[in-house]
Amino acid sequence: MLQMRELTLASIVLRILLAVFLGGVIGLERGMKNRAAGLRTYMLVCMGSCIVMVTNQYIYQAYGTGDPVRMGAQVVSGIGFLGAGSIIVTARNQIRGLTTAAGLWASACVGLAAGIGLYEVALIGAVCIFVILTALHNLDDMLRRNTKQLDAYVAFKKGVPISVFFDFVHNNSIEYSNLHMDAEGAYTSGAIAFSVTLKSKGEYDHGDMLRELANLEETAFVEEM
């Protein structure tokens, strides 16, 4: 095993193939959910990080100079640009792509571990990332459903005053914050539309607040953010 940590042709092939495989395992879940960064993206990120570490180790051993982890440090910071490109803020201030961005960064770290010969770390890390992205998805949804806080985008019918919303939160023991009017994104011309954070002080949970808002006669459109 110690020989496989040395930089030989066999270890280089093993590291690159391992990085491609582990990146593919992680990216498989994202690809099945039709995310912007899917199977091939994760493979390339993980393999590229591996190649960087192999190259850095070669330079250090061949020339006996330099920092053996310097190039890897640039990957850790540089991958942020790729991750930021997968994060999207919609017109209604909805944030999409955070999990994909975090997965890309973690995939790069797996590639770095494989590239330097830390096979155990690469394998364990890839398994943990895969479990987080798959098995814990339902747990994350359950926690969101049971929380008493809700970020919502609401549009009232034409001619309905904003006071209807204030009456709603007051009558249902709900606190509101971060209320932002959306003049350009109104559901219909002349209607009131806004984004708001709601927090229940009573028995309402996340789903209850959303349903009660949707059931208001004056509501034209409501969506969780």
CSV table of C-alpha atoms in Angstrom, one decimal, residues 20-172:
chain,number,residue,atom,x,y,z
A,20,VAL,CA,-13.3,9.7,-12.1
A,21,PHE,CA,-15.3,6.9,-10.5
A,22,LEU,CA,-15.9,8.8,-7.2
A,23,GLY,CA,-16.8,12.0,-9.1
A,24,GLY,CA,-19.2,10.0,-11.1
A,25,VAL,CA,-20.8,8.5,-8.1
A,26,ILE,CA,-21.4,11.9,-6.5
A,27,GLY,CA,-22.6,13.5,-9.8
A,28,LEU,CA,-25.0,10.6,-10.5
A,29,GLU,CA,-27.5,11.9,-7.9
A,30,ARG,CA,-27.3,15.5,-9.2
A,31,GLY,CA,-27.7,14.2,-12.8
A,32,MET,CA,-30.8,12.2,-11.9
A,33,LYS,CA,-32.4,15.3,-10.5
A,34,ASN,CA,-31.6,17.2,-13.7
A,35,ARG,CA,-29.3,19.7,-12.1
A,36,ALA,CA,-27.1,22.0,-14.1
A,37,ALA,CA,-24.0,20.3,-12.8
A,38,GLY,CA,-24.5,16.6,-13.3
A,39,LEU,CA,-22.5,13.4,-13.9
A,40,ARG,CA,-19.9,14.7,-16.3
A,41,THR,CA,-19.3,18.0,-14.5
A,42,TYR,CA,-18.6,16.2,-11.2
A,43,MET,CA,-16.3,13.7,-13.0
A,44,LEU,CA,-14.3,16.5,-14.6
A,45,VAL,CA,-14.0,18.5,-11.4
A,46,CYS,CA,-12.9,15.5,-9.3
A,47,MET,CA,-10.5,14.3,-12.0
A,48,GLY,CA,-9.0,17.8,-12.6
A,49,SER,CA,-8.4,18.2,-8.9
A,50,CYS,CA,-6.6,14.8,-8.9
A,51,ILE,CA,-4.4,15.8,-11.8
A,52,VAL,CA,-3.4,19.0,-10.1
A,53,MET,CA,-2.3,17.1,-7.0
A,54,VAL,CA,-0.4,14.5,-9.0
A,55,THR,CA,1.3,17.2,-11.0
A,56,ASN,CA,2.2,19.1,-7.8
A,57,GLN,CA,3.7,15.9,-6.2
A,58,TYR,CA,5.7,15.2,-9.4
A,59,ILE,CA,7.2,18.7,-9.4
A,60,TYR,CA,8.1,18.5,-5.7
A,61,GLN,CA,9.7,15.0,-6.1
A,62,ALA,CA,11.4,15.6,-9.5
A,63,TYR,CA,12.9,19.0,-8.7
A,64,GLY,CA,13.1,18.8,-4.9
A,65,THR,CA,11.6,22.3,-4.5
A,66,GLY,CA,8.3,24.0,-3.9
A,67,ASP,CA,5.3,23.3,-1.7
A,68,PRO,CA,3.7,19.9,-2.3
A,69,VAL,CA,0.2,21.2,-1.6
A,70,ARG,CA,0.4,24.7,-3.1
A,71,MET,CA,-1.4,23.9,-6.3
A,72,GLY,CA,-4.1,22.0,-4.3
A,73,ALA,CA,-4.7,25.1,-2.3
A,74,GLN,CA,-5.5,27.0,-5.5
A,75,VAL,CA,-8.1,24.4,-6.4
A,76,VAL,CA,-9.8,24.8,-3.1
A,77,SER,CA,-10.2,28.5,-3.6
A,78,GLY,CA,-10.6,28.5,-7.3
A,79,ILE,CA,-13.4,26.0,-7.4
A,80,GLY,CA,-15.6,28.7,-5.8
A,81,PHE,CA,-15.9,30.4,-9.2
A,82,LEU,CA,-17.4,27.3,-10.7
A,83,GLY,CA,-19.7,26.8,-7.7
A,84,ALA,CA,-20.8,30.4,-7.8
A,85,GLY,CA,-21.8,29.9,-11.4
A,86,SER,CA,-24.3,27.2,-10.4
A,87,ILE,CA,-26.1,29.4,-7.9
A,88,ILE,CA,-29.0,31.2,-9.3
A,89,VAL,CA,-31.1,34.0,-7.7
A,90,THR,CA,-34.5,34.1,-9.5
A,91,ALA,CA,-36.7,37.2,-10.1
A,92,ARG,CA,-38.5,36.4,-6.9
A,93,ASN,CA,-35.3,36.2,-4.9
A,94,GLN,CA,-35.4,32.5,-4.7
A,95,ILE,CA,-31.9,30.9,-4.4
A,96,ARG,CA,-31.2,27.8,-6.3
A,97,GLY,CA,-28.0,25.7,-6.7
A,98,LEU,CA,-26.5,26.0,-3.2
A,99,THR,CA,-26.4,22.2,-2.8
A,100,THR,CA,-24.9,21.7,-6.2
A,101,ALA,CA,-22.2,24.3,-5.5
A,102,ALA,CA,-21.3,22.7,-2.2
A,103,GLY,CA,-21.2,19.3,-3.9
A,104,LEU,CA,-18.8,20.6,-6.6
A,105,TRP,CA,-16.5,22.0,-3.9
A,106,ALA,CA,-16.6,18.7,-1.9
A,107,SER,CA,-16.0,16.7,-5.1
A,108,ALA,CA,-12.9,18.8,-5.8
A,109,CYS,CA,-11.7,18.0,-2.3
A,110,VAL,CA,-12.2,14.3,-2.9
A,111,GLY,CA,-10.1,14.6,-6.1
A,112,LEU,CA,-7.3,16.3,-4.2
A,113,ALA,CA,-7.3,13.5,-1.6
A,114,ALA,CA,-7.2,10.9,-4.4
A,115,GLY,CA,-4.5,12.8,-6.2
A,116,ILE,CA,-2.1,12.9,-3.3
A,117,GLY,CA,-2.7,9.2,-2.6
A,118,LEU,CA,-5.0,9.4,0.4
A,119,TYR,CA,-7.2,6.7,-1.0
A,120,GLU,CA,-9.1,6.0,2.3
A,121,VAL,CA,-10.0,9.7,2.7
A,122,ALA,CA,-11.2,9.9,-0.9
A,123,LEU,CA,-13.4,6.8,-0.6
A,124,ILE,CA,-14.8,7.8,2.8
A,125,GLY,CA,-15.4,11.4,1.7
A,126,ALA,CA,-17.1,10.3,-1.5
A,127,VAL,CA,-19.4,7.9,0.4
A,128,CYS,CA,-20.3,10.6,2.9
A,129,ILE,CA,-21.1,13.2,0.2
A,130,PHE,CA,-23.3,10.6,-1.7
A,131,VAL,CA,-25.2,9.8,1.5
A,132,ILE,CA,-25.7,13.5,2.3
A,133,LEU,CA,-27.1,14.2,-1.2
A,134,THR,CA,-29.3,11.1,-1.4
A,135,ALA,CA,-30.3,9.6,2.0
A,136,LEU,CA,-30.6,12.9,3.8
A,137,HIS,CA,-32.7,14.6,1.1
A,138,ASN,CA,-35.9,13.3,2.7
A,139,LEU,CA,-34.8,14.4,6.2
A,140,ASP,CA,-34.0,17.9,4.9
A,141,ASP,CA,-37.5,18.0,3.3
A,142,MET,CA,-39.1,16.9,6.6
A,143,LEU,CA,-37.3,19.5,8.6
A,144,ARG,CA,-38.4,22.2,6.2
A,145,ARG,CA,-42.0,21.0,6.3
A,146,ASN,CA,-42.1,21.1,10.1
A,147,THR,CA,-40.5,24.4,10.7
A,148,LYS,CA,-42.6,27.3,11.8
A,149,GLN,CA,-40.8,29.8,9.5
A,150,LEU,CA,-41.7,30.4,5.9
A,151,ASP,CA,-40.3,32.5,3.1
A,152,ALA,CA,-43.1,33.2,0.6
A,153,TYR,CA,-44.0,35.2,-2.5
A,154,VAL,CA,-47.5,36.5,-2.4
A,155,ALA,CA,-49.6,38.3,-5.0
A,156,PHE,CA,-53.1,39.6,-4.3
A,157,LYS,CA,-55.9,40.2,-6.8
A,158,LYS,CA,-56.2,43.5,-8.5
A,159,GLY,CA,-57.5,46.2,-6.1
A,160,VAL,CA,-56.9,44.3,-2.9
A,161,PRO,CA,-55.0,46.5,-0.3
A,162,ILE,CA,-52.0,45.4,1.6
A,163,SER,CA,-54.0,45.7,4.8
A,164,VAL,CA,-55.5,42.3,4.0
A,165,PHE,CA,-52.1,40.7,4.6
A,166,PHE,CA,-51.6,42.6,7.9
A,167,ASP,CA,-55.0,41.5,9.1
A,168,PHE,CA,-54.1,37.9,8.2
A,169,VAL,CA,-50.9,37.8,10.2
A,170,HIS,CA,-52.5,39.6,13.2
A,171,ASN,CA,-55.5,37.2,13.3
A,172,ASN,CA,-53.4,34.1,13.0
